[in-house]
PDB file of C-alpha atoms in Angstrom:
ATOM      1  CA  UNK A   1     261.702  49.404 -65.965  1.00  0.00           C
ATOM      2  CA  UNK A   2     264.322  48.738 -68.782  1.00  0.00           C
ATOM      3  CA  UNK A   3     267.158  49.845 -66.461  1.00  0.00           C
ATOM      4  CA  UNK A   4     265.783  47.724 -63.773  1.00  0.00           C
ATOM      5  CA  UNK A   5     265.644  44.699 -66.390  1.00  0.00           C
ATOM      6  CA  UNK A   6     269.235  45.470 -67.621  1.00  0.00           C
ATOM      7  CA  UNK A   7     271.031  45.795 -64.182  1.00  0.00           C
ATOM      8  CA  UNK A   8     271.731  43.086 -61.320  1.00  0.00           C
ATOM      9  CA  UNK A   9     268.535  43.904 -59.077  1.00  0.00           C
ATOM     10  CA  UNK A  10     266.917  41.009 -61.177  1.00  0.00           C
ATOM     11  CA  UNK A  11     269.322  38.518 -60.257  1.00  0.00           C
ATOM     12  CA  UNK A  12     269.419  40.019 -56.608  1.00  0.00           C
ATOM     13  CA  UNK A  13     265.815  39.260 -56.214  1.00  0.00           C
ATOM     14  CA  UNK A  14     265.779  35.947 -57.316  1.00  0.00           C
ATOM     15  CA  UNK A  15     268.905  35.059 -55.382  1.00  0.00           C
ATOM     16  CA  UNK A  16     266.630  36.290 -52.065  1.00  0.00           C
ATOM     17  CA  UNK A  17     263.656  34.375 -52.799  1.00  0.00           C
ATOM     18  CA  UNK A  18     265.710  31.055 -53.149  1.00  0.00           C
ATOM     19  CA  UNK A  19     267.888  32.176 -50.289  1.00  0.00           C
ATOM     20  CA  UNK A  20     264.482  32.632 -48.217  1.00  0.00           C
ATOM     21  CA  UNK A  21     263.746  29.079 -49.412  1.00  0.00           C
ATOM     22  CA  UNK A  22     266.803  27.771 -48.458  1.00  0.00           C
ATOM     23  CA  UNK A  23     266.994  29.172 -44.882  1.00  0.00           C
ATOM     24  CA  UNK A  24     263.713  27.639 -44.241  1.00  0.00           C
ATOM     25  CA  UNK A  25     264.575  24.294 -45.600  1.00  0.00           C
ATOM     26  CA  UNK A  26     267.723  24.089 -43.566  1.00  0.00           C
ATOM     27  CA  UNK A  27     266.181  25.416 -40.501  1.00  0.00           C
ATOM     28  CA  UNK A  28     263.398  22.335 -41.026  1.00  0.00           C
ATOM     29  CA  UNK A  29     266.741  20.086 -41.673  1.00  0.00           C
ATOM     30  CA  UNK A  30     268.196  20.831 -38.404  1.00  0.00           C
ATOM     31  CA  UNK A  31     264.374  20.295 -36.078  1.00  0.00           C
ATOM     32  CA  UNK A  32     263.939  17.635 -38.184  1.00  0.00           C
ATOM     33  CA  UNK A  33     267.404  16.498 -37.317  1.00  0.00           C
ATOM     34  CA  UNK A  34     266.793  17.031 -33.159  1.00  0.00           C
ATOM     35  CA  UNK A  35     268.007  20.878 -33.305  1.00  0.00           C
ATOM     36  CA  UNK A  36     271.353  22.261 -31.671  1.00  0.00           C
ATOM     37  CA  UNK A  37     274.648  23.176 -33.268  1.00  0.00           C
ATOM     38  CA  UNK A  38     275.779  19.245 -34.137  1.00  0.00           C
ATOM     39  CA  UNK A  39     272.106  18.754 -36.032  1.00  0.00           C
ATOM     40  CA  UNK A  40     273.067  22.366 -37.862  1.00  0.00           C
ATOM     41  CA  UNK A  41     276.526  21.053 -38.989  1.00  0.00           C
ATOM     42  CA  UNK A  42     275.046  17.764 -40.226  1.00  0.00           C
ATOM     43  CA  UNK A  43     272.758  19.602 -42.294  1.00  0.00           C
ATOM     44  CA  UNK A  44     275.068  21.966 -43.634  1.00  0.00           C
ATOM     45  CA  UNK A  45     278.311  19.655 -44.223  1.00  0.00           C
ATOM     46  CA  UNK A  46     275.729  17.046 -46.108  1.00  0.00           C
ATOM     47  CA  UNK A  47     274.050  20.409 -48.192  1.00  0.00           C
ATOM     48  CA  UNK A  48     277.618  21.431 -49.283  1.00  0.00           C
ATOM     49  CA  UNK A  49     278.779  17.595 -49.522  1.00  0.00           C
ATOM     50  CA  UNK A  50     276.323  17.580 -52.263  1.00  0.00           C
ATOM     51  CA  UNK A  51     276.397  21.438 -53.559  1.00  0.00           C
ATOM     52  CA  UNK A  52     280.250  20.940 -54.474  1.00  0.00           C
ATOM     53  CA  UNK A  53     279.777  17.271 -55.937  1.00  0.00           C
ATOM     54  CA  UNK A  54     277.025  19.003 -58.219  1.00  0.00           C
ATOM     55  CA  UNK A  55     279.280  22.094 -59.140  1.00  0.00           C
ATOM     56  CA  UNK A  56     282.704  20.440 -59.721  1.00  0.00           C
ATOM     57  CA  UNK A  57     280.977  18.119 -62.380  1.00  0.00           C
ATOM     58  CA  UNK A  58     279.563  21.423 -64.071  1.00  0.00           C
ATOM     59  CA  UNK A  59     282.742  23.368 -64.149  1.00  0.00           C
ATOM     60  CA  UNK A  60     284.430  20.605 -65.485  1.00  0.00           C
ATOM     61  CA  UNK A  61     281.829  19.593 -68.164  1.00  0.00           C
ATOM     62  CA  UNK A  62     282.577  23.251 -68.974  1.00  0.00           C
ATOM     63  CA  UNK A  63     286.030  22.834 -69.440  1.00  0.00           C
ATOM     64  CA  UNK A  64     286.796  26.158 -66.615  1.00  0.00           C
ATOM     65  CA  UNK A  65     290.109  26.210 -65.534  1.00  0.00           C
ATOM     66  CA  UNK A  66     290.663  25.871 -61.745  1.00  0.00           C
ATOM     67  CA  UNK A  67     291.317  29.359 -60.235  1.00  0.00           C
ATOM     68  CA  UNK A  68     294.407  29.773 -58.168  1.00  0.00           C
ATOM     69  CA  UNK A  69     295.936  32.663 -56.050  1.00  0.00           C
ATOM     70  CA  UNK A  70     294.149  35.579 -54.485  1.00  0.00           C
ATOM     71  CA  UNK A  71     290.757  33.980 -56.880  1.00  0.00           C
ATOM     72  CA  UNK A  72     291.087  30.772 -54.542  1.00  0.00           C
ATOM     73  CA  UNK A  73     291.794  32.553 -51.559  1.00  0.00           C
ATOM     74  CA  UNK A  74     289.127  34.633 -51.554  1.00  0.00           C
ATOM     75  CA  UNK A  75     286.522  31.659 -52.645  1.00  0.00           C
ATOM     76  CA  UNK A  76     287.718  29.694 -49.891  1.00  0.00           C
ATOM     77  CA  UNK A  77     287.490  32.416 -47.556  1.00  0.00           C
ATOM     78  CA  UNK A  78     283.777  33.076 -48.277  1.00  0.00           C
ATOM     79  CA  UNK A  79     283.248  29.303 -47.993  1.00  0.00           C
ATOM     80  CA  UNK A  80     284.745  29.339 -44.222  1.00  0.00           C
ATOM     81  CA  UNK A  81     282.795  32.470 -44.070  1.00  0.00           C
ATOM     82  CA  UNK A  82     279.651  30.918 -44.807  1.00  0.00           C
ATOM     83  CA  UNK A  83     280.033  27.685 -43.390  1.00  0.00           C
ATOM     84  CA  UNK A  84     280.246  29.454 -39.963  1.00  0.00           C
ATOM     85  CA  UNK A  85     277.587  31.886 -40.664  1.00  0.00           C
ATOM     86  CA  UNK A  86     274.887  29.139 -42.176  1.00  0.00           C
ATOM     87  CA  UNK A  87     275.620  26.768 -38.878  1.00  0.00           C
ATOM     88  CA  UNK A  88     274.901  29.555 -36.835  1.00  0.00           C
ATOM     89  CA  UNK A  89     272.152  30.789 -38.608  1.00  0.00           C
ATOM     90  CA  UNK A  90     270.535  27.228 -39.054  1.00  0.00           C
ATOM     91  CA  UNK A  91     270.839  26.631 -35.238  1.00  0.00           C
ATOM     92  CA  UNK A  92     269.056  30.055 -34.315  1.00  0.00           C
ATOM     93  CA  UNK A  93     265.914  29.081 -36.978  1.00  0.00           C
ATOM     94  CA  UNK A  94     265.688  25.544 -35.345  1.00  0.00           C
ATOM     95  CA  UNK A  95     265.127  27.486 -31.872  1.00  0.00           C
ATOM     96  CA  UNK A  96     261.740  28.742 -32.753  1.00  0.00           C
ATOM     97  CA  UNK A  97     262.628  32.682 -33.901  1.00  0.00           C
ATOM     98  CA  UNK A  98     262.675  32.469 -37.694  1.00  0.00           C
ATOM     99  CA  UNK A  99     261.300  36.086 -37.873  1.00  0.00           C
ATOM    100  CA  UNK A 100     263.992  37.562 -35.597  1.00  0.00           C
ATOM    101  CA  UNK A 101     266.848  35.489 -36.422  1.00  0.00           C
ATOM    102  CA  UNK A 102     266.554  36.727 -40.040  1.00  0.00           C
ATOM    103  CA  UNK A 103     265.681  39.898 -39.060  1.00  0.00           C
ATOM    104  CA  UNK A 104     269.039  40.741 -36.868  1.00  0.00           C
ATOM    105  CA  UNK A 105     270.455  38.406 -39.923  1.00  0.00           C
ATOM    106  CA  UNK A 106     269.544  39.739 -42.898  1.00  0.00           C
ATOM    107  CA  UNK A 107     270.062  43.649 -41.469  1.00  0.00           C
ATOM    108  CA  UNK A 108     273.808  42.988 -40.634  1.00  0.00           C
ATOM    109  CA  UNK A 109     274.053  41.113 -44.540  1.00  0.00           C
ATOM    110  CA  UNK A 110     273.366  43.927 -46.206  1.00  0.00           C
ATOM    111  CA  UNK A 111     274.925  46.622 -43.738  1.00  0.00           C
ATOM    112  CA  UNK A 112     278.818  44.791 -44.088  1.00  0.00           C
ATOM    113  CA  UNK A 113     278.734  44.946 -48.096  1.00  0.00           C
ATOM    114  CA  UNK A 114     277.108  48.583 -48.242  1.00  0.00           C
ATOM    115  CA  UNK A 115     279.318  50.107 -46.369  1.00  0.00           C
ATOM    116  CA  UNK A 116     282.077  48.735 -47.659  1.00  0.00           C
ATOM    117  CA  UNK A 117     281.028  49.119 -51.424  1.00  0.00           C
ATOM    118  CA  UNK A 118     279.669  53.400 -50.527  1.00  0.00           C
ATOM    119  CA  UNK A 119     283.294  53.151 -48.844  1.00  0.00           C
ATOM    120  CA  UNK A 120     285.090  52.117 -52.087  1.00  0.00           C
ATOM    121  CA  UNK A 121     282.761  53.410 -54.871  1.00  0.00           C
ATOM    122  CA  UNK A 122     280.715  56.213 -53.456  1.00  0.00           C
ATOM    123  CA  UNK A 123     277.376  56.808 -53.581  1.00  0.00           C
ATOM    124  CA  UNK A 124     275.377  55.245 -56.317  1.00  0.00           C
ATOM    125  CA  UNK A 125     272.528  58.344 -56.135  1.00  0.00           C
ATOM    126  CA  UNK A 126     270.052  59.590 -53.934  1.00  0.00           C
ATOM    127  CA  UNK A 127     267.243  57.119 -54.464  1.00  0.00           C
ATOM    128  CA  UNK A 128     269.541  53.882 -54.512  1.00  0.00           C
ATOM    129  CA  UNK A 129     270.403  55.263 -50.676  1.00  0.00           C
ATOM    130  CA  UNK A 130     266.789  56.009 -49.376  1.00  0.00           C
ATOM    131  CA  UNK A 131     266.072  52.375 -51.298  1.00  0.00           C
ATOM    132  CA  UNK A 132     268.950  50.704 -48.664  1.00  0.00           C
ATOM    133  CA  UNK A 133     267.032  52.710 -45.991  1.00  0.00           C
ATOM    134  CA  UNK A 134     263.747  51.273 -46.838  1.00  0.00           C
ATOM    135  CA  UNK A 135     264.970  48.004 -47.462  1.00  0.00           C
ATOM    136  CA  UNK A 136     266.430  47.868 -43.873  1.00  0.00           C
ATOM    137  CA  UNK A 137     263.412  49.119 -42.603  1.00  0.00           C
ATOM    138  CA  UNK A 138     261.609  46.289 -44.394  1.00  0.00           C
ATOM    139  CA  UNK A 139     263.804  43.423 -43.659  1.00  0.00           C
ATOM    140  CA  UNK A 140     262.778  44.638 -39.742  1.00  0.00           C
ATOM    141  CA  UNK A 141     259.131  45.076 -40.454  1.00  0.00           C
ATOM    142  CA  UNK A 142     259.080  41.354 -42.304  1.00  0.00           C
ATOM    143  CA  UNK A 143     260.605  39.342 -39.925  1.00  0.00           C
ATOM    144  CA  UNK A 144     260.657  40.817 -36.509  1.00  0.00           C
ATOM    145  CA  UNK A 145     259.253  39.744 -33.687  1.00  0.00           C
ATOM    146  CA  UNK A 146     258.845  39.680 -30.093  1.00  0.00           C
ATOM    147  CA  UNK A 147     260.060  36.412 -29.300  1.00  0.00           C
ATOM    148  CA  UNK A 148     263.940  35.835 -29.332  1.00  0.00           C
ATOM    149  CA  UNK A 149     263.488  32.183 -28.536  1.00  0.00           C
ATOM    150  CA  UNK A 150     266.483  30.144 -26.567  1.00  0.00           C
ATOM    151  CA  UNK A 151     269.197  32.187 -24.606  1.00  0.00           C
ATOM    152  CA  UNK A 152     271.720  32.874 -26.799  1.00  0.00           C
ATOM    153  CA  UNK A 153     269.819  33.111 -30.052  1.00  0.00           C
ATOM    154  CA  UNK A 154     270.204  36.355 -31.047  1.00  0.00           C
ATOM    155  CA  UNK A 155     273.822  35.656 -30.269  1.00  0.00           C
ATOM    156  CA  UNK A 156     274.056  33.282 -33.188  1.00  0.00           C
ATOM    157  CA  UNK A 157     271.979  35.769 -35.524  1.00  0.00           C
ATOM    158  CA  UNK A 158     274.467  38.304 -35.247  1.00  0.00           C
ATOM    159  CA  UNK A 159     277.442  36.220 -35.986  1.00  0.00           C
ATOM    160  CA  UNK A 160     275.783  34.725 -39.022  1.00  0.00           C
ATOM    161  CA  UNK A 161     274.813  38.359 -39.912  1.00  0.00           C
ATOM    162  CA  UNK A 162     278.355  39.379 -39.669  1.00  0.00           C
ATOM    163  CA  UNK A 163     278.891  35.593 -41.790  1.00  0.00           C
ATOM    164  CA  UNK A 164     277.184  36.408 -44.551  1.00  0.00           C
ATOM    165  CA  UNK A 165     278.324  40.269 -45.048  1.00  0.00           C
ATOM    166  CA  UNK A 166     281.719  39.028 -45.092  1.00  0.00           C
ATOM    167  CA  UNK A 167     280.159  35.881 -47.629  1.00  0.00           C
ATOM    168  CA  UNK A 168     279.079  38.580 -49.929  1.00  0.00           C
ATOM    169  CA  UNK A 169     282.646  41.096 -50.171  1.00  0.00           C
ATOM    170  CA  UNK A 170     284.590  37.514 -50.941  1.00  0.00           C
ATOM    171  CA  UNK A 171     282.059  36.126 -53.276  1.00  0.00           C
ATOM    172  CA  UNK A 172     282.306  39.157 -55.385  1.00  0.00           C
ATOM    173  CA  UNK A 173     286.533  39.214 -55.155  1.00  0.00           C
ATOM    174  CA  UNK A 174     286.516  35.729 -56.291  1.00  0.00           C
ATOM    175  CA  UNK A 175     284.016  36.494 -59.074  1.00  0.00           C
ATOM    176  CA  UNK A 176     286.472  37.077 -61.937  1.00  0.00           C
ATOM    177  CA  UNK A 177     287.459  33.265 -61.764  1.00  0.00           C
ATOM    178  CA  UNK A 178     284.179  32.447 -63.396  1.00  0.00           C
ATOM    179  CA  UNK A 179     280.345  32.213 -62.753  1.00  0.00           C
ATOM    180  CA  UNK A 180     281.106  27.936 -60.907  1.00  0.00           C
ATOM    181  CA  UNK A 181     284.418  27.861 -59.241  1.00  0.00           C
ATOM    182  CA  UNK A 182     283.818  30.651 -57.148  1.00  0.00           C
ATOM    183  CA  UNK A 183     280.886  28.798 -55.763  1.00  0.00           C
ATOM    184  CA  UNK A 184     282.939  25.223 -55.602  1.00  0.00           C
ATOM    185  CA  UNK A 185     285.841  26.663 -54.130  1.00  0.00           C
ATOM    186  CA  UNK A 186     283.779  28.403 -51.480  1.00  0.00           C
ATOM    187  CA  UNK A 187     282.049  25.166 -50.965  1.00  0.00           C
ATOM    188  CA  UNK A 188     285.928  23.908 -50.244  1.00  0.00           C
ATOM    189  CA  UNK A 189     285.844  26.404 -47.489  1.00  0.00           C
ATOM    190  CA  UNK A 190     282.902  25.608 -46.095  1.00  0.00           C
ATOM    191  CA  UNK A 191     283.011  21.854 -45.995  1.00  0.00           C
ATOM    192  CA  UNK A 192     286.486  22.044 -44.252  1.00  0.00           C
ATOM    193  CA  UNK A 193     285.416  24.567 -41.487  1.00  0.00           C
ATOM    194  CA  UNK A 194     282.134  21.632 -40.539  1.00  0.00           C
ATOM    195  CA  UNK A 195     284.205  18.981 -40.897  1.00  0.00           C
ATOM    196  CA  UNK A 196     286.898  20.539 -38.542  1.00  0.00           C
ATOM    197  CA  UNK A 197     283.727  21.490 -36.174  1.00  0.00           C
ATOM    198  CA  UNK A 198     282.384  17.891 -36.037  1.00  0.00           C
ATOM    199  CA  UNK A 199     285.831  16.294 -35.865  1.00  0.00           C
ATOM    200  CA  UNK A 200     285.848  18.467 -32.649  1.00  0.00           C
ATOM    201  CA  UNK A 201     282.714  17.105 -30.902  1.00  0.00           C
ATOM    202  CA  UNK A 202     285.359  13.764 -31.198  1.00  0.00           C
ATOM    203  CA  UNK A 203     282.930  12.324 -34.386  1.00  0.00           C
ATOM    204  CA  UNK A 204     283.237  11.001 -37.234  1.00  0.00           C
ATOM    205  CA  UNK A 205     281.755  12.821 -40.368  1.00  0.00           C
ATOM    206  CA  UNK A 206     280.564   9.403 -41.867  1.00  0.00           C
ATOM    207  CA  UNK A 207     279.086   8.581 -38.561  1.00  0.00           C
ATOM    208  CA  UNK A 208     277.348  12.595 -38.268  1.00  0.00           C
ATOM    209  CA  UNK A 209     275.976  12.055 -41.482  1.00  0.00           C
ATOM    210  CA  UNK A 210     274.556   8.617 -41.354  1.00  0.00           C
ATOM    211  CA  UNK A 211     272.538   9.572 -38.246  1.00  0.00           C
ATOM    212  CA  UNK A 212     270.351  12.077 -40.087  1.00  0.00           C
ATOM    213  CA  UNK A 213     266.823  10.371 -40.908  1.00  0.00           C
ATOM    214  CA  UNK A 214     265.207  10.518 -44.075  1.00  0.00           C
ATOM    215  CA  UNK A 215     263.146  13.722 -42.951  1.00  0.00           C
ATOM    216  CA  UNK A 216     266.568  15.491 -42.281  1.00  0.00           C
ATOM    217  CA  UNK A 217     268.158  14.172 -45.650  1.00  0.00           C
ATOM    218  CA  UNK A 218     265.395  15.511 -47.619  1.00  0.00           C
ATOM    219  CA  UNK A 219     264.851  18.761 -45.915  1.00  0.00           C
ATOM    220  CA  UNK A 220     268.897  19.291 -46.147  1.00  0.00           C
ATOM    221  CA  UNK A 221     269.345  18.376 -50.135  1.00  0.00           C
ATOM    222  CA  UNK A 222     266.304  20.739 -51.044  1.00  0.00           C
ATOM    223  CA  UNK A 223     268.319  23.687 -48.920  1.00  0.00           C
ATOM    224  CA  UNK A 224     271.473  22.317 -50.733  1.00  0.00           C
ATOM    225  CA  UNK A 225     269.456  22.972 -54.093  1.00  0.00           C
ATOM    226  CA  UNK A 226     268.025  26.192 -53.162  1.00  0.00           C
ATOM    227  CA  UNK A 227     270.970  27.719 -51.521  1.00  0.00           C
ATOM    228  CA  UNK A 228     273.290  27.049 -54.315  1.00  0.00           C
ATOM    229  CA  UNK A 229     271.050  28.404 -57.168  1.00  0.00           C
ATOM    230  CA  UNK A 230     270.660  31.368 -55.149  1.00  0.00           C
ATOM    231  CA  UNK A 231     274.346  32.025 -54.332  1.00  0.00           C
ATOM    232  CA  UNK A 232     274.779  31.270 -58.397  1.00  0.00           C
ATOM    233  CA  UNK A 233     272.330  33.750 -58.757  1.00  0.00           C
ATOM    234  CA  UNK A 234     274.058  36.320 -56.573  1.00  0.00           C
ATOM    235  CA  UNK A 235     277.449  35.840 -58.376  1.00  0.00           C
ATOM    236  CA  UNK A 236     275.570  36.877 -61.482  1.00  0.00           C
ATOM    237  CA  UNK A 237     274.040  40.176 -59.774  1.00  0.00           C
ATOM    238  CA  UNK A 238     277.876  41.692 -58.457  1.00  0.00           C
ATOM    239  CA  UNK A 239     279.053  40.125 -61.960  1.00  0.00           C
ATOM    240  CA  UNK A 240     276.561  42.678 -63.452  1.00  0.00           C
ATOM    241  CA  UNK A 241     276.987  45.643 -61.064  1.00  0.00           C
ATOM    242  CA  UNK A 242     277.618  47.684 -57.781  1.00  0.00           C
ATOM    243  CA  UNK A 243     277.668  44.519 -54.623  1.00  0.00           C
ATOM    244  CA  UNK A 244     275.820  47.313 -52.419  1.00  0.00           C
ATOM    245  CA  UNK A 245     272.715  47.148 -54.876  1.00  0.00           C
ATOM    246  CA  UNK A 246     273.095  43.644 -54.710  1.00  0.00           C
ATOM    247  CA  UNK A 247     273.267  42.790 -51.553  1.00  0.00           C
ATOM    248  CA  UNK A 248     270.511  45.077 -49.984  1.00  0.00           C
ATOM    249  CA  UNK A 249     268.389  43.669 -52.324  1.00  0.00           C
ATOM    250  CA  UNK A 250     269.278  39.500 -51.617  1.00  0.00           C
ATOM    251  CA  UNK A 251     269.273  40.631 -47.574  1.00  0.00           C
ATOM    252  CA  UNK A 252     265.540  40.603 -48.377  1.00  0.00           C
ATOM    253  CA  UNK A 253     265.537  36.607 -48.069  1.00  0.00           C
ATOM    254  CA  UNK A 254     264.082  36.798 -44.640  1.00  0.00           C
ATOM    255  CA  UNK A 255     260.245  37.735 -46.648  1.00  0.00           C
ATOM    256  CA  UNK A 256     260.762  34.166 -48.342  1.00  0.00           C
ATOM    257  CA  UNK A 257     261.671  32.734 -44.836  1.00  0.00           C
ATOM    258  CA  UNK A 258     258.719  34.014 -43.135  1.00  0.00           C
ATOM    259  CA  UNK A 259     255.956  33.324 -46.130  1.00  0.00           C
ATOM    260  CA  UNK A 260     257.048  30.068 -46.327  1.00  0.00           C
ATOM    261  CA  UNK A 261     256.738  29.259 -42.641  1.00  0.00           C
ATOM    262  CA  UNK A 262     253.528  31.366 -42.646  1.00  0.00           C
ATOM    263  CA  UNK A 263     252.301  29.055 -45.290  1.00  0.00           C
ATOM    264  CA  UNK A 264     253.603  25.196 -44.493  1.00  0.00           C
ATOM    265  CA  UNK A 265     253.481  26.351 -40.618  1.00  0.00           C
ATOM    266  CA  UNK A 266     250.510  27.849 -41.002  1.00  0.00           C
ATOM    267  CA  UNK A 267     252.029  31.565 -38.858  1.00  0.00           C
ATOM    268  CA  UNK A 268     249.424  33.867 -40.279  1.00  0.00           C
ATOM    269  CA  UNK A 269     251.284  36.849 -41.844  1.00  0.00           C
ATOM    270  CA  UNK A 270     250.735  39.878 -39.136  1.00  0.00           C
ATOM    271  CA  UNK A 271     250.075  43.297 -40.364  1.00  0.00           C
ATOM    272  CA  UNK A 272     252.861  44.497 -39.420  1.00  0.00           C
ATOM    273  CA  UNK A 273     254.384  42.285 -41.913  1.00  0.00           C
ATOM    274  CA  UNK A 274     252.098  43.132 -44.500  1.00  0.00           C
ATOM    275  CA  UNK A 275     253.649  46.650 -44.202  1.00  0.00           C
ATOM    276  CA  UNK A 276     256.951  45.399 -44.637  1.00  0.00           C
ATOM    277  CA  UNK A 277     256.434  43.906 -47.973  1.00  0.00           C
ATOM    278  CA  UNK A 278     254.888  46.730 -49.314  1.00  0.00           C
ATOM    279  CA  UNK A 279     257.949  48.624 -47.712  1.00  0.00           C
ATOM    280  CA  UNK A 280     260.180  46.378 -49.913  1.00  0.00           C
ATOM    281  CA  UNK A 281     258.231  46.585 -52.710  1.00  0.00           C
ATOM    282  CA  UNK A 282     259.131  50.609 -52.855  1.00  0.00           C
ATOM    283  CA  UNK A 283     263.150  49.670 -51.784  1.00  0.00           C
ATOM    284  CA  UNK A 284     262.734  47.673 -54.979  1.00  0.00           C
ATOM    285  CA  UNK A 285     261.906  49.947 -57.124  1.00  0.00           C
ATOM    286  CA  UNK A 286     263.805  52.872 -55.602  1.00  0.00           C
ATOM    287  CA  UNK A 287     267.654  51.013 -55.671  1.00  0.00           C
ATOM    288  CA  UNK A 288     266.752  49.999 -58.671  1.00  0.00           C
ATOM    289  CA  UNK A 289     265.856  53.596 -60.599  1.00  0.00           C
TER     290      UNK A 289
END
C-alpha cells in the first residue's frame, strides 16, 4: 500500500474519475447543444476557450516561464491531438453509445502509450503486465455494449482512441516545461484545430458560440472544469513515473462515464458491469504492486 501511495497510480486514478466526469458532461454539452460534429466543436472550443483563460492566469501568477522548442511543440501537438480526439469522442457519446464509445475509446488510450512506453523502457514486472491485461479486460466489461448507436459511431471512437493515445506520449514529452504550460500550450493546440474546423463549416466562432443555450454552456464549463483537473492530474502521474502505468490506469475513465449516466440517466448498472469493476479493482492493485 505504501508503494501504491508513493507512485503515480494515485494521480492516475483520480485523473480517470474526473476524466469519466468530464466525458459525460461534454457528451450532455453536445445533446444538449442539438448533437452532431458542429454541437461537439462548440462544446469543446468554448471548454478550452475557458480551460486556457483559467491556466494562463495560473502560470503567470506563478511566475513559469513560457516553454519554447521541442517543450512547445510537443504541447501543441497533444492539444491538436486532443482537440480532434475530444470532438470525435463527444460526437459518438451524443449518439446514444456511451458504453461502447468509451469502451473502443478508452482500450485504444491505453494500448498507444503501453506499447510505446514497454517499447522504450521494457517491462515494468510481471504483475504490472497481467494488471494492463485486466485493466483492458475491464475497460470492455464496464462499458460495452450491444448497441453501437448511429452509422459511423464506432468510426469516431476509434479515432478519438487513437486521439488520446497520441494525447498521452505528447503530454508526457512536454512535461519537463512545468506542471501548467504543458496543459495551456496544449490548450493552444486544441483551440486552433476547432477553430480551423468551424471556420470550415463557413462560421464564425463568435457566432458558434453564441448559439449554445444556457443548458449547453453549463454542461460545457463543468466538462471544461473536470477535464482540465484531470489532465493536471495526469501530468502529475507520468511526472512521477512509467506513462504505461499511467495511462492504463486513467483509460479506466469510461467506469466514471457509465456510473454517472447510470445514475443521472437512471441506466441501471448490468452485471456484467458489476464484474468489470471488480475486474478493475484487481488491475488496480496488481499495476500498482
Amino acid at each position: 500500500m505504501d508503494s501504491f501511495l508513493r507512485g503515480n497510480a494515485l494521480f492516475a486514478l483520480a485523473a480517470a474519475v474526473l476524466w469519466g466526469g468530464g466525458d459525460f458532461s461534454g457528451g450532455m454539452g453536445v445533446k444538449s447543444a442539438g448533437g452532431g460534429v458542429r454541437a461537439a466543436l462548440r462544446v469543446v472550443l468554448l471548454s478550452y476557450i475557458t480551460s486556457f483563460t483559467v491556466l494562463v492566469a495560473i502560470a503567470r501568477l506563478r511566475g513559469d516561464p513560457f516553454p519554447h522548442s521541442v517543450l512547445l511543440a510537443w504541447g501543441v501537438a497533444a492539444g491538436v491531438a486532443g482537440g480532434l480526439a475530444l470532438t470525435c469522442f463527444y460526437t459518438a457519446l451524443s449518439r446514444g453509445a456511451m458504453g461502447a464509445s468509451a469502451a473502443l475509446s478508452g482500450l485504444l488510450a491505453a494500448a498507444i502509450p503501453a506499447a510505446l512506453t514497454l517499447w522504450r523502457e521494457g517491462s515494468p514486472g510481471a504483475a504490472p503486465l497481467v494488471g494492463f491485461a485486466v485493466a483492458g479486460l475491464a475497460i470492455w466489461l464496464i462499458a460495452a455494449g450491444p448497441d453501437s448507436g448511429a452509422p459511423g459511431t464506432m468510426g469516431l471512437a476509434v479515432a478519438a482512441g487513437v486521439g488520446f493515445g497520441f494525447f498521452f506520449v505528447a503530454l508526457k514529452m512536454a512535461g519537463p516545461a512545468g506542471p501548467i504550460w504543458p496543459m495551456a500550450t496544449a490548450r493552444i493546440g486544441s483551440m486552433s484545430v476547432c477553430g480551423l474546423m468551424l471556420l470550415g463549416s463557413r462560421r464564425r466562432v463568435a457566432e458558434v458560440l453564441v448559439r449554445l443555450n444556457r443548458r449547453a454552456v453549463r454542461w460545457a464549463l463543468c466538462a471544461a472544469l473536470l477535464d482540465t483537473s484531470g489532465n493536471l492530474l495526469f501530468l502529475a502521474a507520468t511526472r512521477r513515473g512509467r506513462l504505461d502505468v499511467a495511462a492504463v490506469l486513467g483509460s479506466l475513465y469510461p467506469a466514471s462515464t457509465i456510473l454517472l449516466a447510470a445514475f443521472a440517466l437512471g441506466e441501471r448498472p448490468t452485471r456484467r458491469q458489476a464484474v468489470g469493476m471488480v475486474a478493475a479493482v484487481a488491475a488496480v492493485v496488481l499495476i500498482a504492486l
